[in-house]
Coordinates of C-alpha atoms in Angstrom, one line a residue:
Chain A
X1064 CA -4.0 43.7 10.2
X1065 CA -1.9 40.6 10.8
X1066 CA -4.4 37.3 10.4
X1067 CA -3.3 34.4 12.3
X1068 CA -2.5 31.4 9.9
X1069 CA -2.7 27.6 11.4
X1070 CA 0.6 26.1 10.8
X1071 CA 1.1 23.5 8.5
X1072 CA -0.1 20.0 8.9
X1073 CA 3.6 18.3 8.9
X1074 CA 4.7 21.5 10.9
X1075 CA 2.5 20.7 14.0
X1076 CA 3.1 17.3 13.7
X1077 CA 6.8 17.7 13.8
X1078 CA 6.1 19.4 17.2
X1079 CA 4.4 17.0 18.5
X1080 CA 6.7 14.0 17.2
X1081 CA 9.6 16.1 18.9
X1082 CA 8.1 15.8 22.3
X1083 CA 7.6 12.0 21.6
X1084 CA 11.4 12.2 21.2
X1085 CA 12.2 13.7 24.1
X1086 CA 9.8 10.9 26.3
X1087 CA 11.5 8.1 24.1
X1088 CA 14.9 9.4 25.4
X1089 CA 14.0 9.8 28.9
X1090 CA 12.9 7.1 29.5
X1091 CA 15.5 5.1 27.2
X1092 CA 13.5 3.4 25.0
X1093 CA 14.2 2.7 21.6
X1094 CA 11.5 3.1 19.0
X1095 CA 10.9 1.6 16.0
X1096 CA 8.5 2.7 12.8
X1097 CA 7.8 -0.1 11.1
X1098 CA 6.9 1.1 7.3
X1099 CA 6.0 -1.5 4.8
X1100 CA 2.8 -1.9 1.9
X1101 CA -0.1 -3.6 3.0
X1102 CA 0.6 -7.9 3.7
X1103 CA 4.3 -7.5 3.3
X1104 CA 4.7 -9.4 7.1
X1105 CA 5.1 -7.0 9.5
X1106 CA 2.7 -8.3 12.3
X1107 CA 4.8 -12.0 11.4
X1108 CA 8.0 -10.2 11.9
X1109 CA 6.5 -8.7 15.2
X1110 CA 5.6 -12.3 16.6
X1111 CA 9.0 -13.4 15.5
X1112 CA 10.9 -11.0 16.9
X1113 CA 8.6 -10.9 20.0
X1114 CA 9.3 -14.8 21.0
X1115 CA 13.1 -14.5 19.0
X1116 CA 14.0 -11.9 22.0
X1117 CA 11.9 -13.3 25.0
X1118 CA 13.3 -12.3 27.9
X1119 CA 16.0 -9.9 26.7
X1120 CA 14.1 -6.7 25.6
X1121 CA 11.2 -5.9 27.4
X1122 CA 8.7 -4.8 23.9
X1123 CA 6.3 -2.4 23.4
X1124 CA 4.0 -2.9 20.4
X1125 CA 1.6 0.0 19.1
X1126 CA -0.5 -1.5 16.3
X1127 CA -1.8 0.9 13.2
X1128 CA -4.5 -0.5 11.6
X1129 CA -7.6 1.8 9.7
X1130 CA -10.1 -0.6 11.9
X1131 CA -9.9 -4.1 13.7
X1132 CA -7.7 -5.2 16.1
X1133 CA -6.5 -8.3 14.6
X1134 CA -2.9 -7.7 14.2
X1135 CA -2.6 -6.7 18.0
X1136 CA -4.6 -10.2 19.1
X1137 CA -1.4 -11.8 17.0
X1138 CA 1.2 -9.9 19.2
X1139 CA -0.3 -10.1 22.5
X1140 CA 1.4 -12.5 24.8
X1141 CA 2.6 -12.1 28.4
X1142 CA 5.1 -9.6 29.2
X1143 CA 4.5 -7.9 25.9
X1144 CA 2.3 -4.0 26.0
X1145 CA 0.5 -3.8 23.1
X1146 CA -1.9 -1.1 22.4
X1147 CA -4.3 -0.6 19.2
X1148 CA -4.6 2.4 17.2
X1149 CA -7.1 2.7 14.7
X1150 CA -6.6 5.3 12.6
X1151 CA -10.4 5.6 11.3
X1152 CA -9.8 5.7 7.4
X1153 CA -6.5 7.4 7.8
X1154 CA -3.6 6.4 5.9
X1155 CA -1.0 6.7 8.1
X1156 CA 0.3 7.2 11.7
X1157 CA 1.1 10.9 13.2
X1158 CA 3.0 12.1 15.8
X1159 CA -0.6 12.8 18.0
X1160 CA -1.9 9.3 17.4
X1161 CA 1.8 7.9 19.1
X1162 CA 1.1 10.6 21.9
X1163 CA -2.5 9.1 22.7
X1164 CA -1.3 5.5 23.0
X1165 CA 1.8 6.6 24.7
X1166 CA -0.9 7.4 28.1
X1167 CA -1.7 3.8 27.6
X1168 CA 2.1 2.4 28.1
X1169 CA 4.4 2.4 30.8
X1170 CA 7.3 3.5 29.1
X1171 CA 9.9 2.9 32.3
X1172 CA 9.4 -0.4 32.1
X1173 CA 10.0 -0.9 28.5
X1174 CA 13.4 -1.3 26.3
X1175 CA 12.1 -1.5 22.6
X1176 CA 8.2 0.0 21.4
X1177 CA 8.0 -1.0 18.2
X1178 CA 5.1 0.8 16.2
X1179 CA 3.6 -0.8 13.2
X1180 CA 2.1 2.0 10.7
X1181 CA -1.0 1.2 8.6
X1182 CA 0.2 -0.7 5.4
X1183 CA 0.9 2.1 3.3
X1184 CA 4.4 2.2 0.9
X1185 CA 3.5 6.1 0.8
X1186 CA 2.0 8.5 3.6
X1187 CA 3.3 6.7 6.6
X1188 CA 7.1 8.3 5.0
X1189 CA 5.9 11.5 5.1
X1190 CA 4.5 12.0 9.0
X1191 CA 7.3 11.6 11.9
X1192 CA 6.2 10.3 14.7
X1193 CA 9.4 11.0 17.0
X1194 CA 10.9 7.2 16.1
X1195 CA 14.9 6.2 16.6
X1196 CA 14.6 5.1 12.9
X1197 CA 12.1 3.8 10.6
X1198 CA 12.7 -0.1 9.2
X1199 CA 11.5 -0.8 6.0
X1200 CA 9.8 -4.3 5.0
X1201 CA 9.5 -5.4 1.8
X1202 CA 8.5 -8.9 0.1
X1203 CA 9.9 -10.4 -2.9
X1204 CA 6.6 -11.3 -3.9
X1205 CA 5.7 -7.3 -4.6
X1206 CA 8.7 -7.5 -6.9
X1207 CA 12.1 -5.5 -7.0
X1208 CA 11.1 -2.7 -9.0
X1209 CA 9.8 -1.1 -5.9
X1210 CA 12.3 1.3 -4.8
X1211 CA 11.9 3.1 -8.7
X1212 CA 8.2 3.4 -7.4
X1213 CA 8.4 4.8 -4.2
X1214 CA 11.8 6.0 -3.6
X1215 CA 11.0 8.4 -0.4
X1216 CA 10.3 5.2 1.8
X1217 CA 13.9 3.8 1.1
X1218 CA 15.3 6.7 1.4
X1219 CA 14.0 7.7 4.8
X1220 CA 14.7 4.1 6.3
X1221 CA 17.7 2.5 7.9
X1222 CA 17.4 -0.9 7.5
X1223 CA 15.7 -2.5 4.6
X1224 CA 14.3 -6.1 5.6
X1225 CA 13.9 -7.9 2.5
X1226 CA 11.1 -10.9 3.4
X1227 CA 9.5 -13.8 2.0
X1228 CA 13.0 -15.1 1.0
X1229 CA 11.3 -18.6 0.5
X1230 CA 9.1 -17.2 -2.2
X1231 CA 12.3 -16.1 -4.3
X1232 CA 12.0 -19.7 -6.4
X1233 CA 8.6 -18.7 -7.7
X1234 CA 9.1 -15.2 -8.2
X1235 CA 10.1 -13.1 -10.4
X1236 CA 12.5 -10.6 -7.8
X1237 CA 16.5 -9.7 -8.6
X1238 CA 17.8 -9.5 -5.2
X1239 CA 20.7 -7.9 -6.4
X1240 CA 19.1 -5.7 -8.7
X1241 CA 16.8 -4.5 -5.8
X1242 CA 20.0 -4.0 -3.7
X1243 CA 21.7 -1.9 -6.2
X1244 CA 18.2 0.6 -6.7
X1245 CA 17.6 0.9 -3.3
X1246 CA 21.0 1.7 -2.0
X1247 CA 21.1 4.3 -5.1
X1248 CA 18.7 5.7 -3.3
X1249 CA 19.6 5.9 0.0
X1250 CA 23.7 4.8 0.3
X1251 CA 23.2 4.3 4.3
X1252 CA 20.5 1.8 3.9
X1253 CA 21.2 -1.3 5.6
X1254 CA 19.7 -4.6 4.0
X1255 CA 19.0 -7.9 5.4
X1256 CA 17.4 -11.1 3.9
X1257 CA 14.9 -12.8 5.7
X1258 CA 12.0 -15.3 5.9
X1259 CA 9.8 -14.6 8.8
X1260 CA 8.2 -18.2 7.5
X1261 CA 11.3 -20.4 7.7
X1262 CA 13.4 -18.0 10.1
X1263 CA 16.5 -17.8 7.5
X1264 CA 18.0 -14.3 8.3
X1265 CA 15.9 -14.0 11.7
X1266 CA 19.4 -13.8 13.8
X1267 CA 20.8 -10.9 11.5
X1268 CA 17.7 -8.7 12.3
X1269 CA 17.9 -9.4 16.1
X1270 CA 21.7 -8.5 16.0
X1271 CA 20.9 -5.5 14.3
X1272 CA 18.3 -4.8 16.9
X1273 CA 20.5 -5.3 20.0
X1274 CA 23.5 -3.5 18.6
X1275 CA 20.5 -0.6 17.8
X1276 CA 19.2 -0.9 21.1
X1277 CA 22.5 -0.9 22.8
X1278 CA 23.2 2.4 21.2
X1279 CA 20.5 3.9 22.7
Chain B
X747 CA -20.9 39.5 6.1
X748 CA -20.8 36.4 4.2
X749 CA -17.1 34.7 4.2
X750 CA -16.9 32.8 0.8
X751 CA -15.4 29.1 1.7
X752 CA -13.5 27.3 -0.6
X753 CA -15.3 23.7 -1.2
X754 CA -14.2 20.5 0.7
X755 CA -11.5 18.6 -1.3
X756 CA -13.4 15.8 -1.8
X757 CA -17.0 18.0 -3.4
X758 CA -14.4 19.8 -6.0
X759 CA -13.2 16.4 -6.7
X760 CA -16.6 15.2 -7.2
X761 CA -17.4 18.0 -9.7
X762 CA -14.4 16.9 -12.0
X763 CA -14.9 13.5 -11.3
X764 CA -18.7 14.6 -13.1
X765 CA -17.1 16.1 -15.6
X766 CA -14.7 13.5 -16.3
X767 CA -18.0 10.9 -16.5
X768 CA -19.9 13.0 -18.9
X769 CA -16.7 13.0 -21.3
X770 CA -16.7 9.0 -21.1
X771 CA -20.0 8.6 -21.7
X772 CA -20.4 11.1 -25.1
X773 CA -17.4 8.8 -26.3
X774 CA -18.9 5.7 -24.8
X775 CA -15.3 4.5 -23.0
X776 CA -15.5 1.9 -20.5
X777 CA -13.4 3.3 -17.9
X778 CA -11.9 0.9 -15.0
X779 CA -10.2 2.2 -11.7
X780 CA -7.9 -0.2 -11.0
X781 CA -6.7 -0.4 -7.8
X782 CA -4.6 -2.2 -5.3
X783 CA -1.8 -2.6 -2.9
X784 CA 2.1 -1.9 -4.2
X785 CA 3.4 -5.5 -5.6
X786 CA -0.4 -7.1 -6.3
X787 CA 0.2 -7.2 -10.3
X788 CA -1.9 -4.5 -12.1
X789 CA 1.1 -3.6 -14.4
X790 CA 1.3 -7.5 -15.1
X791 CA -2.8 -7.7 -15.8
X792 CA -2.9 -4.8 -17.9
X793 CA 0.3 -6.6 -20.1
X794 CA -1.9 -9.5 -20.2
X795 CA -5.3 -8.1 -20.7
X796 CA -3.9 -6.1 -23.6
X797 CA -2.4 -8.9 -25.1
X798 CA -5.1 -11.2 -25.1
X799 CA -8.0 -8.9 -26.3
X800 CA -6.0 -7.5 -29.1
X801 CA -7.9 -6.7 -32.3
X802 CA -11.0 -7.2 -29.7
X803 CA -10.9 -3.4 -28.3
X804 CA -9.0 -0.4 -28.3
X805 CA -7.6 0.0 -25.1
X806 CA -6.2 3.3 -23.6
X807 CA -4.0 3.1 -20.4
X808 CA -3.6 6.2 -18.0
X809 CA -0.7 4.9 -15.5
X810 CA -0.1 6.6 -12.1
X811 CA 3.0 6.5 -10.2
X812 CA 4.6 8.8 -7.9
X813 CA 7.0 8.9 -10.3
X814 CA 9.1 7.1 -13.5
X815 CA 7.6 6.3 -16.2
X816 CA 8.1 1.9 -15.9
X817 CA 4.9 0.9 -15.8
X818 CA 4.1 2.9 -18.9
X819 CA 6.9 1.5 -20.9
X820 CA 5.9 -2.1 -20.0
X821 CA 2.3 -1.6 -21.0
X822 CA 3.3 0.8 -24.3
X823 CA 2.5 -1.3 -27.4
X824 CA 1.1 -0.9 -30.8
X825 CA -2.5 0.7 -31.0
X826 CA -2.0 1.1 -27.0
X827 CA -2.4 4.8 -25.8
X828 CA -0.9 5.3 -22.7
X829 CA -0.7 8.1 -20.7
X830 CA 2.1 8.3 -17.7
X831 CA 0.6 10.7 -14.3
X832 CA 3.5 11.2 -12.2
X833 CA 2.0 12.5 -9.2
X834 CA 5.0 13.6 -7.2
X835 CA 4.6 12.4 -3.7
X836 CA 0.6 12.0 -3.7
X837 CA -0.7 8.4 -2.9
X838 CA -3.1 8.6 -5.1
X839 CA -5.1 10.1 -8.1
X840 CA -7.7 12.1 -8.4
X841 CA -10.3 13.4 -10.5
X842 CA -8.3 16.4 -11.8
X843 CA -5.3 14.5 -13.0
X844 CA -7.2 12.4 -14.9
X845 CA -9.0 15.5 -16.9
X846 CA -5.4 16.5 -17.4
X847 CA -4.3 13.2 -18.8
X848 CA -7.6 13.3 -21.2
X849 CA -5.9 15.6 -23.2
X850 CA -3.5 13.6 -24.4
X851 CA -6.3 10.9 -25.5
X852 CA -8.4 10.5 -28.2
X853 CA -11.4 8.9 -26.1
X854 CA -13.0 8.7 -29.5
X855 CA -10.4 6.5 -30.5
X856 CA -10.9 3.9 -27.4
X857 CA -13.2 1.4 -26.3
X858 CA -12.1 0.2 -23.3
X859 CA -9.8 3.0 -20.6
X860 CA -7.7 1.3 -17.3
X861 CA -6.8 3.8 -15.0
X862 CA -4.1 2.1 -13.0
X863 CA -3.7 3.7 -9.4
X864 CA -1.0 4.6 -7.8
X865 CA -0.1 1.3 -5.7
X866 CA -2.1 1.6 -2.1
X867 CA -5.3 0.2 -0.4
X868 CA -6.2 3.3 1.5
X869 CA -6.4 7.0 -0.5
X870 CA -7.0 5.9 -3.8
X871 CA -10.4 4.6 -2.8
X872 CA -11.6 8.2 -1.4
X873 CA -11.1 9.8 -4.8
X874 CA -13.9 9.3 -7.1
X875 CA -12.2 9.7 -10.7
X876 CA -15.4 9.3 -12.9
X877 CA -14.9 5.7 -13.5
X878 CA -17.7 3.2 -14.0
X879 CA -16.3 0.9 -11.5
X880 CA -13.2 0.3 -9.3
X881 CA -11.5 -3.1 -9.9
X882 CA -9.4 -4.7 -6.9
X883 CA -6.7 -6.6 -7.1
X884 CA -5.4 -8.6 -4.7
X885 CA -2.4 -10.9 -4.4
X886 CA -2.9 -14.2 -2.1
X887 CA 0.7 -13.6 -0.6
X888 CA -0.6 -11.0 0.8
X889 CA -2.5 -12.4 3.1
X890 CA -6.5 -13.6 3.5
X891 CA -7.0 -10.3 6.4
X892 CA -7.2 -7.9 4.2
X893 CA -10.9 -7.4 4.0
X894 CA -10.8 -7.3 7.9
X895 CA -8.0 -4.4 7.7
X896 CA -8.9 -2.6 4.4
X897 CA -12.9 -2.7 4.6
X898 CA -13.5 0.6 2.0
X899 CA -11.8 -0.7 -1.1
X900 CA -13.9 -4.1 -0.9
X901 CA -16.7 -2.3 -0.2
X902 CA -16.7 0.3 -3.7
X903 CA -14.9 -2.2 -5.7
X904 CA -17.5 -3.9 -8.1
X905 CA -15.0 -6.9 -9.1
X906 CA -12.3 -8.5 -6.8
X907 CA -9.6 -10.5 -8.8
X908 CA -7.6 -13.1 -6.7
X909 CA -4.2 -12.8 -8.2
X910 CA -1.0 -15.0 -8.0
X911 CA -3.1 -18.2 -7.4
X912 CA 0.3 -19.8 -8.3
X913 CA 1.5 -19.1 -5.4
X914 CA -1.2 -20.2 -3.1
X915 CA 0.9 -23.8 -2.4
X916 CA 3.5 -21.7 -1.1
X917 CA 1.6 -18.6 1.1
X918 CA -1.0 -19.0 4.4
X919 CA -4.2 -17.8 2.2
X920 CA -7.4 -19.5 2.9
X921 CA -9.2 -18.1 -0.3
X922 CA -12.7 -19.2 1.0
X923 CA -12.1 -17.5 3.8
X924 CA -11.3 -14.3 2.2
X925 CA -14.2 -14.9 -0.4
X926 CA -16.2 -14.7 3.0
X927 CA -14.9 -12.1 4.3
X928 CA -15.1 -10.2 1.0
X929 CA -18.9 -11.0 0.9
X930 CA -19.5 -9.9 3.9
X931 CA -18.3 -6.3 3.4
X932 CA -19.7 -5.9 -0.3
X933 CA -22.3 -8.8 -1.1
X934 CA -22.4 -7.6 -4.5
X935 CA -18.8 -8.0 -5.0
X936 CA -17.8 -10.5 -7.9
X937 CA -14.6 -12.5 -7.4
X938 CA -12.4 -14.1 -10.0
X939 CA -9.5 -16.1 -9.2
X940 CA -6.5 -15.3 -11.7
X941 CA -2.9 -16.0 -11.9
X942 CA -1.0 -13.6 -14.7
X943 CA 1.8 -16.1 -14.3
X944 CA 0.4 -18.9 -15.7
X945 CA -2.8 -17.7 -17.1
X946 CA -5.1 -19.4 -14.7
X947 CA -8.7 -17.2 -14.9
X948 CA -7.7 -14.9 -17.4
X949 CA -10.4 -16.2 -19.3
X950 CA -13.0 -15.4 -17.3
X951 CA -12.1 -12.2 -16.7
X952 CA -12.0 -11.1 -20.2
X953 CA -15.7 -12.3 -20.4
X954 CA -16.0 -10.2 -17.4
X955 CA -14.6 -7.1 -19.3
X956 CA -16.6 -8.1 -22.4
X957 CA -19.9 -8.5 -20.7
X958 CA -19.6 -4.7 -18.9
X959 CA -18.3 -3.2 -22.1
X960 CA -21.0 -4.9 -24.0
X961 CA -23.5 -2.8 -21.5
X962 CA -21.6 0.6 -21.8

């Protein structure tokens, strides 16, 4: 007698994070997991890069959060589709939790969807939600021994966005010694220095974005 | 016919995790969960706690990381046990690992036992580990929302240290704000402002540790 097994947790979700893909690619739009730990300055980066691009991307925000909807009261502004997910005491974003919010978007009339996972340097890594890339964001305050700690997170991402550049003077954080581990870990990673506070490093990441997006 | 079902995660957990408390209490060790998000300074407070009770207690250190072993070589000093969990992709630890890592202590050699979690706001808090309180730790560049975004670890923690006060010139934190918020989640919650940079607190948060110990 043959017994019927459930697949796999990551198995179903890579199902359902494939068929994400495939609506990212008809439609065209290019799609964004944004990993980082928990007050590293992705909602900041999101504002930033919101107003930075006004008017040449239209942008799609999905916010993970485990409750509130603070962070997507910070993006909203005109023009910009936010939706809310809250995740309920989960510790990361899945490939079905992108499909529920993707009823709530109009995806024809967007270029970039950016999706912010719960603050989280670990599970988020580990669950593909049918993203273009994931882009990694990481503060010098949390210091630059970080990629020895959790290497799957640099390894999985293609841009590393160093932030809080104006906290370096009153930190301890090698910049180059952070380099050398991550790109140990992942060769391909692409890193850019930035402040989302003073804007230093703002146009790299946008470049980066519209080459990305150009690609598409 | 009466299917056997294998217990929830969580209950076996919370057998060990019983287990793990009786063995404390024979040897009357003070166990501490410490907990926090990647970057907030628990490495850095244990260094410091260590250093400035010495002679005072016998500290044992159980360290977990996904994996390496750095945080176990920074605390490692004379009359220090510590005890490295590598937990190989999990985000956090749980009450088995620690009765694994008891093995390799001598709990009637130690006064005082900080369990430093692996570095994460979210799972950690779920797994009971048979501590006698969770201790949070949280950094003020990391921003004055987290109670808002990370309600559960605020809400079991029975101390809340404010670290890297040094910094607070430099960062957006409104700290009575986040003592608020705090509050409001866990009234019970004690707060202590620290900075392991310059010392600022440390004080009162060995007379914190010296009070609970003294009650053990």
């Amino acid at each position: 007698m043959k017994i019927p097994v459930v697949k796999k947790v990551l198995e179903a979700n890579e199902r359902i994070a494939e068929e994400n893909r495939r609506l990212f690619a008809e439609h065209g739009v290019f799609v964004i997991n944004l990993v980082s730990g928990p007050g590293a300055g992705k909602t900041t980066l999101l504002e930033r890069t919101i107003k930075g691009l006004k008017g040449q991307f239209r942008f799609g925000v999905i916010e993970g959060d485990i409750q509130s909807t603070v962070d997507a009261e910070r993006v909203a502004s005109p023009g910009v589709s936010v939706v809310q997910i809250n995740t309920g005491g989960a510790c990361h974003l899945d490939g079905n939790m992108i499909r529920g919010a993707l009823d709530k978007l109009d995806l024809g009339r967007l270029d970039v969807l950016i999706v912010e996972n719960v603050g989280n340097l670990v599970c988020p890594v580990e669950f593909d939600i049918g993203e273009h890339c994931k882009v990694m964001l990481l503060s010098v305050s949390e210091g630059d021994d970080k990629p020895l700690k959790y290497p799957l997170i640099f390894h999985e991402s293609r841009l590393l966005l160093i932030n809080k550049m104006d906290l370096l003077p009153y930190v301890d954080f090698n910049v180059e010694k952070s380099r050398r581990e991550s790109l140990k870990i992942n060769p391909h990673l692409e890193i850019i220095e930035i402040s989302c506070k003073t804007g230093d490093g703002l146009t790299s990441w946008f470049d980066w974005l519209r080459e990305k997006v150009g690609e598409r």
